Structure formats: C-alpha cells, structure tokens
PDB file of C-alpha atoms in Angstrom:
ATOM      1  CA  MET A   1      32.637 103.183   9.662  1.00 52.00           C
ATOM      2  CA  TYR A   2      33.134 104.830   6.296  1.00 60.00           C
ATOM      3  CA  VAL A   3      31.694 102.887   3.395  1.00 76.00           C
ATOM      4  CA  VAL A   4      32.011 105.698   0.865  1.00 83.00           C
ATOM      5  CA  LYS A   5      35.141 107.843   0.769  1.00 87.00           C
ATOM      6  CA  SER A   6      34.709 111.490  -0.078  1.00 89.00           C
ATOM      7  CA  PRO A   7      36.884 113.115  -2.744  1.00 89.00           C
ATOM      8  CA  LEU A   8      36.848 116.315  -0.647  1.00 92.00           C
ATOM      9  CA  PRO A   9      39.582 117.303   1.808  1.00 92.00           C
ATOM     10  CA  ASP A  10      38.527 116.824   5.450  1.00 91.00           C
ATOM     11  CA  ASP A  11      38.001 120.542   6.209  1.00 95.00           C
ATOM     12  CA  ASP A  12      35.854 121.025   3.112  1.00 95.00           C
ATOM     13  CA  LEU A  13      33.933 117.837   3.845  1.00 95.00           C
ATOM     14  CA  LYS A  14      33.135 119.086   7.370  1.00 96.00           C
ATOM     15  CA  THR A  15      31.763 122.359   5.987  1.00 97.00           C
ATOM     16  CA  VAL A  16      29.744 120.658   3.277  1.00 97.00           C
ATOM     17  CA  SER A  17      28.425 117.844   5.469  1.00 97.00           C
ATOM     18  CA  GLU A  18      27.145 120.351   8.061  1.00 97.00           C
ATOM     19  CA  ALA A  19      25.453 122.339   5.300  1.00 98.00           C
ATOM     20  CA  LEU A  20      23.873 119.237   3.772  1.00 98.00           C
ATOM     21  CA  GLN A  21      22.631 117.923   7.132  1.00 98.00           C
ATOM     22  CA  GLY A  22      21.176 121.307   8.037  1.00 98.00           C
ATOM     23  CA  ALA A  23      19.454 121.545   4.672  1.00 98.00           C
ATOM     24  CA  LEU A  24      18.034 118.043   5.067  1.00 98.00           C
ATOM     25  CA  VAL A  25      16.535 118.922   8.455  1.00 98.00           C
ATOM     26  CA  ASP A  26      15.099 122.182   7.095  1.00 97.00           C
ATOM     27  CA  LEU A  27      13.534 120.495   4.086  1.00 98.00           C
ATOM     28  CA  VAL A  28      12.056 117.568   5.999  1.00 98.00           C
ATOM     29  CA  ASP A  29      10.574 119.949   8.565  1.00 98.00           C
ATOM     30  CA  LEU A  30       9.283 122.292   5.863  1.00 98.00           C
ATOM     31  CA  SER A  31       7.457 119.384   4.241  1.00 98.00           C
ATOM     32  CA  LEU A  32       5.929 118.422   7.602  1.00 97.00           C
ATOM     33  CA  VAL A  33       4.890 121.991   8.415  1.00 97.00           C
ATOM     34  CA  ALA A  34       3.290 122.454   5.004  1.00 98.00           C
ATOM     35  CA  LYS A  35       1.478 119.123   5.252  1.00 97.00           C
ATOM     36  CA  GLN A  36       0.202 119.856   8.763  1.00 97.00           C
ATOM     37  CA  ILE A  37      -1.233 123.169   7.606  1.00 97.00           C
ATOM     38  CA  HIS A  38      -2.551 121.489   4.433  1.00 97.00           C
ATOM     39  CA  TRP A  39      -4.661 119.169   6.589  1.00 97.00           C
ATOM     40  CA  ASN A  40      -5.927 121.943   8.855  1.00 97.00           C
ATOM     41  CA  VAL A  41      -6.415 125.047   6.699  1.00 97.00           C
ATOM     42  CA  VAL A  42      -9.906 126.542   6.699  1.00 97.00           C
ATOM     43  CA  GLY A  43     -11.460 129.637   5.206  1.00 96.00           C
ATOM     44  CA  PRO A  44     -12.677 131.116   1.954  1.00 96.00           C
ATOM     45  CA  ARG A  45      -9.378 130.406   0.187  1.00 94.00           C
ATOM     46  CA  PHE A  46      -9.168 126.840   1.469  1.00 95.00           C
ATOM     47  CA  ARG A  47      -8.898 125.124  -1.897  1.00 96.00           C
ATOM     48  CA  SER A  48      -6.231 127.302  -3.485  1.00 95.00           C
ATOM     49  CA  ILE A  49      -4.055 127.347  -0.357  1.00 96.00           C
ATOM     50  CA  HIS A  50      -4.624 123.614   0.235  1.00 97.00           C
ATOM     51  CA  LEU A  51      -3.316 122.867  -3.272  1.00 96.00           C
ATOM     52  CA  GLN A  52      -0.478 125.386  -3.028  1.00 96.00           C
ATOM     53  CA  LEU A  53       0.707 123.741   0.196  1.00 98.00           C
ATOM     54  CA  ASP A  54       1.025 120.415  -1.608  1.00 97.00           C
ATOM     55  CA  GLU A  55       3.334 122.102  -4.108  1.00 98.00           C
ATOM     56  CA  VAL A  56       5.614 123.143  -1.244  1.00 98.00           C
ATOM     57  CA  VAL A  57       5.522 119.609   0.169  1.00 98.00           C
ATOM     58  CA  ASP A  58       6.486 118.160  -3.219  1.00 98.00           C
ATOM     59  CA  THR A  59       9.345 120.634  -3.622  1.00 98.00           C
ATOM     60  CA  ALA A  60      10.675 120.031  -0.115  1.00 98.00           C
ATOM     61  CA  ARG A  61      10.505 116.252  -0.476  1.00 98.00           C
ATOM     62  CA  LEU A  62      12.195 116.280  -3.873  1.00 98.00           C
ATOM     63  CA  HIS A  63      15.023 118.474  -2.628  1.00 98.00           C
ATOM     64  CA  SER A  64      15.426 116.579   0.644  1.00 98.00           C
ATOM     65  CA  ASP A  65      16.121 113.441  -1.366  1.00 98.00           C
ATOM     66  CA  THR A  66      18.650 115.277  -3.534  1.00 98.00           C
ATOM     67  CA  VAL A  67      20.405 116.662  -0.446  1.00 98.00           C
ATOM     68  CA  ALA A  68      20.462 113.294   1.329  1.00 98.00           C
ATOM     69  CA  GLU A  69      21.830 111.555  -1.747  1.00 98.00           C
ATOM     70  CA  ARG A  70      24.514 114.231  -2.155  1.00 97.00           C
ATOM     71  CA  ALA A  71      25.562 113.627   1.455  1.00 97.00           C
ATOM     72  CA  SER A  72      25.727 109.872   0.798  1.00 96.00           C
ATOM     73  CA  THR A  73      27.738 110.511  -2.353  1.00 95.00           C
ATOM     74  CA  LEU A  74      30.304 112.355  -0.237  1.00 95.00           C
ATOM     75  CA  GLY A  75      30.472 109.568   2.347  1.00 94.00           C
ATOM     76  CA  VAL A  76      28.301 111.330   4.922  1.00 94.00           C
ATOM     77  CA  SER A  77      25.373 109.436   6.417  1.00 94.00           C
ATOM     78  CA  PRO A  78      22.279 111.682   6.176  1.00 97.00           C
ATOM     79  CA  ASP A  79      20.060 111.843   9.261  1.00 97.00           C
ATOM     80  CA  GLY A  80      16.406 112.582   8.562  1.00 96.00           C
ATOM     81  CA  ARG A  81      15.007 110.835  11.634  1.00 96.00           C
ATOM     82  CA  ALA A  82      12.101 112.493  13.402  1.00 95.00           C
ATOM     83  CA  ALA A  83      14.096 113.077  16.601  1.00 96.00           C
ATOM     84  CA  THR A  84      16.906 114.734  14.660  1.00 96.00           C
ATOM     85  CA  VAL A  85      14.507 116.975  12.761  1.00 96.00           C
ATOM     86  CA  ALA A  86      12.593 117.898  15.925  1.00 93.00           C
ATOM     87  CA  GLY A  87      15.796 118.630  17.810  1.00 93.00           C
ATOM     88  CA  SER A  88      17.507 120.810  15.245  1.00 92.00           C
ATOM     89  CA  SER A  89      14.872 122.523  13.138  1.00 91.00           C
ATOM     90  CA  GLY A  90      14.903 126.282  12.866  1.00 89.00           C
ATOM     91  CA  ILE A  91      11.277 126.534  11.737  1.00 94.00           C
ATOM     92  CA  ALA A  92       8.778 127.794  14.298  1.00 91.00           C
ATOM     93  CA  ALA A  93       6.183 125.354  15.598  1.00 90.00           C
ATOM     94  CA  VAL A  94       2.860 125.159  13.779  1.00 91.00           C
ATOM     95  CA  PRO A  95      -0.255 126.006  15.788  1.00 85.00           C
ATOM     96  CA  GLU A  96      -2.411 123.074  16.843  1.00 92.00           C
ATOM     97  CA  GLY A  97      -5.838 122.592  15.307  1.00 96.00           C
ATOM     98  CA  TRP A  98      -7.572 124.438  12.505  1.00 97.00           C
ATOM     99  CA  VAL A  99      -5.635 127.236  10.821  1.00 96.00           C
ATOM    100  CA  LYS A 100      -7.411 130.174   9.203  1.00 96.00           C
ATOM    101  CA  ASP A 101      -6.345 130.642   5.587  1.00 95.00           C
ATOM    102  CA  THR A 102      -4.651 134.009   6.219  1.00 94.00           C
ATOM    103  CA  ASP A 103      -2.768 132.578   9.216  1.00 96.00           C
ATOM    104  CA  ALA A 104      -1.752 129.568   7.121  1.00 96.00           C
ATOM    105  CA  VAL A 105      -0.247 131.866   4.522  1.00 96.00           C
ATOM    106  CA  GLY A 106       1.591 133.863   7.203  1.00 96.00           C
ATOM    107  CA  THR A 107       2.970 130.688   8.757  1.00 96.00           C
ATOM    108  CA  LEU A 108       4.265 129.495   5.393  1.00 97.00           C
ATOM    109  CA  VAL A 109       5.799 132.867   4.571  1.00 97.00           C
ATOM    110  CA  ALA A 110       7.680 132.759   7.881  1.00 97.00           C
ATOM    111  CA  ALA A 111       8.752 129.117   7.492  1.00 98.00           C
ATOM    112  CA  LEU A 112       9.937 129.620   3.925  1.00 98.00           C
ATOM    113  CA  GLY A 113      11.736 132.828   4.900  1.00 98.00           C
ATOM    114  CA  ALA A 114      13.603 131.039   7.692  1.00 97.00           C
ATOM    115  CA  VAL A 115      14.659 128.175   5.435  1.00 98.00           C
ATOM    116  CA  ILE A 116      15.680 130.526   2.621  1.00 98.00           C
ATOM    117  CA  THR A 117      17.900 132.518   4.982  1.00 98.00           C
ATOM    118  CA  ARG A 118      19.757 129.375   6.007  1.00 97.00           C
ATOM    119  CA  MET A 119      19.938 128.086   2.425  1.00 98.00           C
ATOM    120  CA  ARG A 120      21.584 131.339   1.348  1.00 98.00           C
ATOM    121  CA  GLU A 121      24.133 130.878   4.151  1.00 98.00           C
ATOM    122  CA  ARG A 122      24.822 127.392   2.799  1.00 98.00           C
ATOM    123  CA  VAL A 123      25.273 128.768  -0.713  1.00 98.00           C
ATOM    124  CA  ASN A 124      27.956 131.083   0.653  1.00 98.00           C
ATOM    125  CA  SER A 125      29.690 128.522   2.867  1.00 97.00           C
ATOM    126  CA  THR A 126      29.994 125.782   0.245  1.00 97.00           C
ATOM    127  CA  GLY A 127      31.201 127.796  -2.772  1.00 95.00           C
ATOM    128  CA  ASP A 128      34.901 127.117  -2.292  1.00 96.00           C
ATOM    129  CA  ALA A 129      34.508 123.814  -0.461  1.00 97.00           C
ATOM    130  CA  ASP A 130      32.261 122.090  -3.011  1.00 97.00           C
ATOM    131  CA  PRO A 131      30.742 123.939  -5.978  1.00 97.00           C
ATOM    132  CA  VAL A 132      28.594 120.890  -6.775  1.00 97.00           C
ATOM    133  CA  SER A 133      26.799 121.087  -3.412  1.00 98.00           C
ATOM    134  CA  GLN A 134      26.648 124.866  -3.765  1.00 98.00           C
ATOM    135  CA  ASP A 135      24.844 124.418  -7.078  1.00 98.00           C
ATOM    136  CA  ILE A 136      22.288 122.176  -5.362  1.00 98.00           C
ATOM    137  CA  PHE A 137      21.712 124.832  -2.692  1.00 98.00           C
ATOM    138  CA  ILE A 138      21.309 127.509  -5.351  1.00 98.00           C
ATOM    139  CA  GLY A 139      18.598 125.465  -7.094  1.00 98.00           C
ATOM    140  CA  ILE A 140      16.804 124.752  -3.827  1.00 98.00           C
ATOM    141  CA  THR A 141      16.907 128.409  -2.851  1.00 98.00           C
ATOM    142  CA  ALA A 142      15.471 129.492  -6.193  1.00 98.00           C
ATOM    143  CA  ASP A 143      12.560 127.064  -5.863  1.00 98.00           C
ATOM    144  CA  LEU A 144      11.844 128.067  -2.260  1.00 98.00           C
ATOM    145  CA  GLU A 145      12.009 131.757  -3.120  1.00 98.00           C
ATOM    146  CA  LYS A 146       9.376 131.199  -5.803  1.00 98.00           C
ATOM    147  CA  HIS A 147       7.052 129.581  -3.247  1.00 98.00           C
ATOM    148  CA  HIS A 148       7.833 132.404  -0.812  1.00 98.00           C
ATOM    149  CA  TRP A 149       6.852 135.001  -3.398  1.00 97.00           C
ATOM    150  CA  MET A 150       3.621 133.195  -4.231  1.00 96.00           C
ATOM    151  CA  PHE A 151       2.571 132.892  -0.582  1.00 96.00           C
ATOM    152  CA  GLN A 152       3.423 136.543   0.080  1.00 96.00           C
ATOM    153  CA  ALA A 153       1.225 137.506  -2.875  1.00 95.00           C
ATOM    154  CA  GLU A 154      -1.680 135.592  -1.273  1.00 88.00           C
ATOM    155  CA  ASN A 155      -1.891 138.192   1.491  1.00 81.00           C
ATOM    156  CA  GLY A 156      -0.751 141.154  -0.630  1.00 69.00           C
TER     157      GLY A 156
END
C-alpha cells in the first residue's frame, strides 16, 4: 500500500530508499551503542566521556528522525524496529559490562568510522538520484566526522 507517492522515478527511488533505510539503521544503532557505553564507562575521564557520549546520542537521534521523515516524504516506510536494526547494523557489538574510558573512546572511534564510511557511500550514490537526500547525508557526515575527530583526540 502506497499512501504517499514519490516524485522520484522508480530506479532513483530504489537507490534513495535503500540509502535512507541503511542510514536509519546506522543512526539508531549508533545512538544505542553510545548510550550503552555512556551507562557503563568507568575511569579517570568518566565525566568528560560520559557527557561527550550524550552528544553523540543527541546527534544520532536528531539525524535518525530527519532520515526517517525524508523516507516518509518520498513514500517509503522507514523501519527502525529493534529487530531490523539488530539484523542489519554494520556497527560492531559493544562489550558487556563496565567499559574502561580508553576502551570506550576506541569503541566510539570504530563505530563512528564505520558509520561515516557508509554515509560517504550514500552521499555518492544519491547525488544524481536525489540531491535533497544527498544534502541530508552530507550534513550527517559532517556532524559525525566532528564527533569522530573529537573522540580520536581523546586518545591522541
């Protein structure tokens, strides 16, 4: 059932909808990974990393909503259900239990790096198909790269 009809041609819509769904999964999982570490980080830099993790969560949640609403705008039903995220995420699993501050930073650097790589692929794949969605991916990538830089600097 299609409630909203996309203005995009079918081939372009397929490309863009796959990119949007993949981005949604990445962003939802990134917010969950950052929150899990936020709750479990320990060590001398606990407070600064704890607060920095919340900034990543806020960014990921904000952008996941933008991505999901863009999908809806194009007539594509976004799927952010837990089973979908768990089954298609490209972010490595977070260790169970307490996470030492330096390990927390390393985990976030890796998670952000993985998401950034896929976001850059989405920037490239959507340029001709839908410059509006491409612009969204460019903004997301810029924000994630800033967090990536800041976490890398933590262990510099």
